[in-house]
Short mmCIF file of C-alpha atoms in Angstrom, two decimals:
data_model
loop_
_atom_site.label_atom_id
_atom_site.label_comp_id
_atom_site.label_asym_id
_atom_site.label_seq_id
_atom_site.Cartn_x
_atom_site.Cartn_y
_atom_site.Cartn_z
CA UNK A 1 13.93 10.03 -7.87
CA UNK A 2 13.04 6.30 -7.71
CA UNK A 3 15.16 5.70 -4.61
CA UNK A 4 12.23 6.43 -2.27
CA UNK A 5 9.89 4.18 -4.25
CA UNK A 6 12.44 1.35 -4.24
CA UNK A 7 12.97 1.39 -0.46
CA UNK A 8 11.85 -1.90 1.08
CA UNK A 9 8.41 -2.03 2.72
CA UNK A 10 8.22 -4.91 5.18
CA UNK A 11 8.19 -6.15 8.77
CA UNK A 12 11.41 -4.33 9.68
CA UNK A 13 10.20 -0.92 8.51
CA UNK A 14 6.78 -1.63 10.00
CA UNK A 15 8.29 -2.31 13.41
CA UNK A 16 9.95 1.10 13.30
CA UNK A 17 6.64 2.68 12.24
CA UNK A 18 4.74 0.92 15.04
CA UNK A 19 7.30 2.20 17.56
CA UNK A 20 6.90 5.75 16.22
CA UNK A 21 3.09 5.54 16.43
CA UNK A 22 3.26 4.22 19.99
CA UNK A 23 5.64 7.05 20.90
CA UNK A 24 3.26 9.64 19.43
CA UNK A 25 0.31 8.18 21.33
CA UNK A 26 2.28 8.06 24.58
CA UNK A 27 3.47 11.65 24.13
CA UNK A 28 -0.12 12.73 23.51
CA UNK A 29 -1.36 11.04 26.67
CA UNK A 30 1.45 12.51 28.76
CA UNK A 31 0.78 15.99 27.41
CA UNK A 32 -2.90 15.63 28.30
CA UNK A 33 -2.25 14.53 31.88
CA UNK A 34 0.88 16.32 33.13
CA UNK A 35 -0.26 19.97 32.76
CA UNK A 36 -3.35 19.25 34.89
CA UNK A 37 -1.27 17.60 37.60
CA UNK A 38 1.22 20.47 37.74
CA UNK A 39 -1.44 23.16 38.01
CA UNK A 40 -0.37 24.96 34.84
CA UNK A 41 -2.41 28.04 33.81
CA UNK A 42 -5.58 27.29 31.84
CA UNK A 43 -4.27 28.92 28.66
CA UNK A 44 -1.16 26.76 28.74
CA UNK A 45 -3.22 23.66 29.41
CA UNK A 46 -5.44 24.38 26.42
CA UNK A 47 -2.48 24.91 24.08
CA UNK A 48 -0.70 21.80 25.33
CA UNK A 49 -3.95 19.85 25.12
CA UNK A 50 -4.36 20.81 21.47
CA UNK A 51 -0.83 19.58 20.77
CA UNK A 52 -1.60 16.35 22.63
CA UNK A 53 -4.74 15.79 20.56
CA UNK A 54 -2.73 16.37 17.38
CA UNK A 55 -0.24 13.67 18.48
CA UNK A 56 -3.07 11.25 19.22
CA UNK A 57 -4.74 12.00 15.88
CA UNK A 58 -1.49 11.35 13.99
CA UNK A 59 -1.04 8.01 15.73
CA UNK A 60 -4.65 7.01 14.94
CA UNK A 61 -4.27 8.01 11.27
CA UNK A 62 -1.12 5.91 11.10
CA UNK A 63 -3.03 2.85 12.27
CA UNK A 64 -5.13 2.97 9.09
CA UNK A 65 -2.72 4.70 6.73
CA UNK A 66 -3.69 2.53 3.73
CA UNK A 67 -7.47 2.76 4.15
CA UNK A 68 -7.74 5.64 1.66
CA UNK A 69 -5.71 3.64 -0.88
CA UNK A 70 -8.06 0.65 -0.56
CA UNK A 71 -11.04 3.00 -0.91
CA UNK A 72 -9.60 4.49 -4.10
CA UNK A 73 -9.34 0.96 -5.55
CA UNK A 74 -13.03 0.35 -4.86
CA UNK A 75 -14.07 3.77 -6.20
CA UNK A 76 -12.16 3.23 -9.44
CA UNK A 77 -13.77 -0.16 -9.96
CA UNK A 78 -17.27 1.12 -9.11
CA UNK A 79 -17.11 3.80 -11.82
CA UNK A 80 -17.68 1.34 -14.64
CA UNK A 81 -18.34 -2.01 -13.01
CA UNK A 82 -14.74 -3.20 -13.12
CA UNK A 83 -13.47 -5.91 -10.78
CA UNK A 84 -11.23 -4.61 -7.95
CA UNK A 85 -8.27 -6.96 -7.55
CA UNK A 86 -5.85 -5.38 -5.08
CA UNK A 87 -4.24 -2.18 -3.87
CA UNK A 88 -0.46 -2.13 -3.66
CA UNK A 89 2.12 -0.30 -1.58
CA UNK A 90 4.88 -0.60 -4.13
CA UNK A 91 5.52 -2.15 -7.56
CA UNK A 92 8.77 -3.21 -9.19
CA UNK A 93 8.77 -3.67 -12.97
CA UNK A 94 11.58 -5.66 -14.58
CA UNK A 95 11.95 -5.30 -18.35
CA UNK A 96 14.52 -7.34 -20.33
CA UNK A 97 17.34 -5.13 -21.56
CA UNK A 98 16.65 -2.37 -19.04
CA UNK A 99 19.65 -1.28 -16.99
CA UNK A 100 17.65 -1.63 -13.76
CA UNK A 101 14.10 -2.26 -12.56
CA UNK A 102 11.66 0.63 -12.43
CA UNK A 103 9.61 1.31 -9.33
CA UNK A 104 6.32 3.05 -8.63
CA UNK A 105 4.69 3.83 -5.32
CA UNK A 106 1.15 3.16 -4.15
CA UNK A 107 -1.66 2.25 -6.51
CA UNK A 108 -4.19 -0.42 -7.41
CA UNK A 109 -5.13 -3.00 -10.04
CA UNK A 110 -8.58 -3.59 -11.52
CA UNK A 111 -9.82 -5.97 -14.19
CA UNK A 112 -11.81 -4.38 -17.02
CA UNK A 113 -13.10 -6.88 -19.54
CA UNK A 114 -10.13 -8.17 -21.49
CA UNK A 115 -7.39 -6.20 -19.70
CA UNK A 116 -5.93 -5.21 -16.36
CA UNK A 117 -5.47 -1.53 -15.47
CA UNK A 118 -2.53 -0.81 -13.16
CA UNK A 119 -2.86 2.68 -11.69
CA UNK A 120 -0.26 4.38 -9.50
CA UNK A 121 -0.61 7.65 -7.65
CA UNK A 122 1.52 10.73 -8.13
CA UNK A 123 4.06 11.41 -5.39
CA UNK A 124 6.95 13.75 -4.72
CA UNK A 125 9.12 11.28 -6.63
CA UNK A 126 7.08 11.25 -9.83
CA UNK A 127 3.73 11.60 -11.61
CA UNK A 128 0.92 9.08 -11.44
CA UNK A 129 -0.36 7.08 -14.38
CA UNK A 130 -2.20 4.01 -15.63
CA UNK A 131 -0.88 1.10 -17.66
CA UNK A 132 -3.26 -1.32 -19.37
CA UNK A 133 -2.21 -4.94 -19.86
CA UNK A 134 -4.18 -7.31 -22.09
CA UNK A 135 -5.13 -10.47 -20.21
CA UNK A 136 -3.85 -12.46 -23.17
CA UNK A 137 -0.39 -11.02 -22.43
CA UNK A 138 -0.37 -12.36 -18.87
CA UNK A 139 1.80 -15.48 -18.73
CA UNK A 140 1.47 -16.29 -15.03
CA UNK A 141 0.70 -15.12 -11.52
CA UNK A 142 2.61 -16.24 -8.43
CA UNK A 143 2.95 -15.67 -4.70
CA UNK A 144 6.20 -14.72 -2.98
CA UNK A 145 6.32 -15.10 0.78
CA UNK A 146 7.19 -12.24 3.10
CA UNK A 147 10.69 -11.95 4.54
CA UNK A 148 12.15 -9.59 7.14
CA UNK A 149 12.51 -6.76 4.61
CA UNK A 150 9.47 -7.09 2.31
CA UNK A 151 5.82 -8.03 2.87
CA UNK A 152 4.00 -10.76 0.92
CA UNK A 153 4.10 -10.09 -2.82
CA UNK A 154 2.22 -10.94 -5.98
CA UNK A 155 4.28 -11.55 -9.13
CA UNK A 156 2.70 -10.94 -12.52
CA UNK A 157 4.46 -12.40 -15.53
CA UNK A 158 3.84 -10.93 -19.00
CA UNK A 159 4.88 -11.59 -22.57
CA UNK A 160 8.37 -10.41 -23.46
CA UNK A 161 9.63 -11.68 -20.09
CA UNK A 162 8.38 -8.53 -18.36
CA UNK A 163 7.76 -9.12 -14.65
CA UNK A 164 5.90 -6.91 -12.19
CA UNK A 165 6.19 -7.57 -8.47
CA UNK A 166 3.60 -5.95 -6.21
CA UNK A 167 3.77 -5.48 -2.44
CA UNK A 168 0.07 -5.92 -1.67
CA UNK A 169 -1.80 -3.64 0.74
CA UNK A 170 -3.93 -5.27 3.46
CA UNK A 171 -7.59 -5.25 2.48
CA UNK A 172 -8.63 -3.52 5.71
CA UNK A 173 -6.22 -0.62 5.10
CA UNK A 174 -4.20 -1.32 8.24
CA UNK A 175 -0.94 0.57 8.54
CA UNK A 176 0.53 -2.02 10.91
CA UNK A 177 0.88 -5.01 8.60
CA UNK A 178 1.16 -6.14 5.03
CA UNK A 179 -1.29 -8.37 3.17
CA UNK A 180 -1.76 -11.88 4.55
CA UNK A 181 -1.02 -14.93 2.42
CA UNK A 182 -4.78 -15.50 2.04
CA UNK A 183 -5.27 -11.93 0.75
CA UNK A 184 -2.52 -12.35 -1.84
CA UNK A 185 -3.78 -15.75 -2.94
CA UNK A 186 -7.31 -14.36 -3.29
CA UNK A 187 -5.93 -11.64 -5.63
CA UNK A 188 -4.08 -14.33 -7.60
CA UNK A 189 -7.26 -16.40 -7.91
CA UNK A 190 -9.19 -13.34 -9.15
CA UNK A 191 -6.62 -12.68 -11.89
CA UNK A 192 -6.44 -16.33 -12.90
CA UNK A 193 -10.23 -16.46 -13.04
CA UNK A 194 -10.24 -13.53 -15.48
CA UNK A 195 -7.62 -15.03 -17.81
CA UNK A 196 -8.82 -16.38 -21.15
CA UNK A 197 -8.84 -20.15 -21.46
CA UNK A 198 -5.34 -21.39 -22.27
CA UNK A 199 -3.55 -18.32 -20.82
CA UNK A 200 -1.33 -18.20 -17.75
#
């Protein structure tokens, strides 16, 4: 069930997604224009037009596919005055002694007083949940640069040699890119600023 969550999310997959969105938009435009030029009956033109609008709507939604995720981060933080840190597209958790890493899909991280709450959403591959990590258990935060397969990542080190790697969502919710280096480094700075003196 974790195979879908562990699939790489990066420039290569984004290029394929961008091509699919452009194809949907082009198909929508063609379906809007061609029936009028061919003199098709009004009923047919209306039905085809509705299909064209659906294609265009799907392509537009795809442009901002992570906006709802970013909004959920802010809503969660606003509930009790927590500090929103970042939304993520994917997280990989490596635990010493485990046979393999565990993966979760989309979610977000907020800072609440003396701990971080990592929340992930339920998907077809598994239930959602929240994991709290004491800031005193955080041993370090680092940046890993994007490559052809995976977007820019944030690495969170914890006691017991547990490591979580997050593929960060862009702060504007864009579905056409990953987080910039500046966005990841801002998230790192926010975590480091919340750490107790002497941690990290």
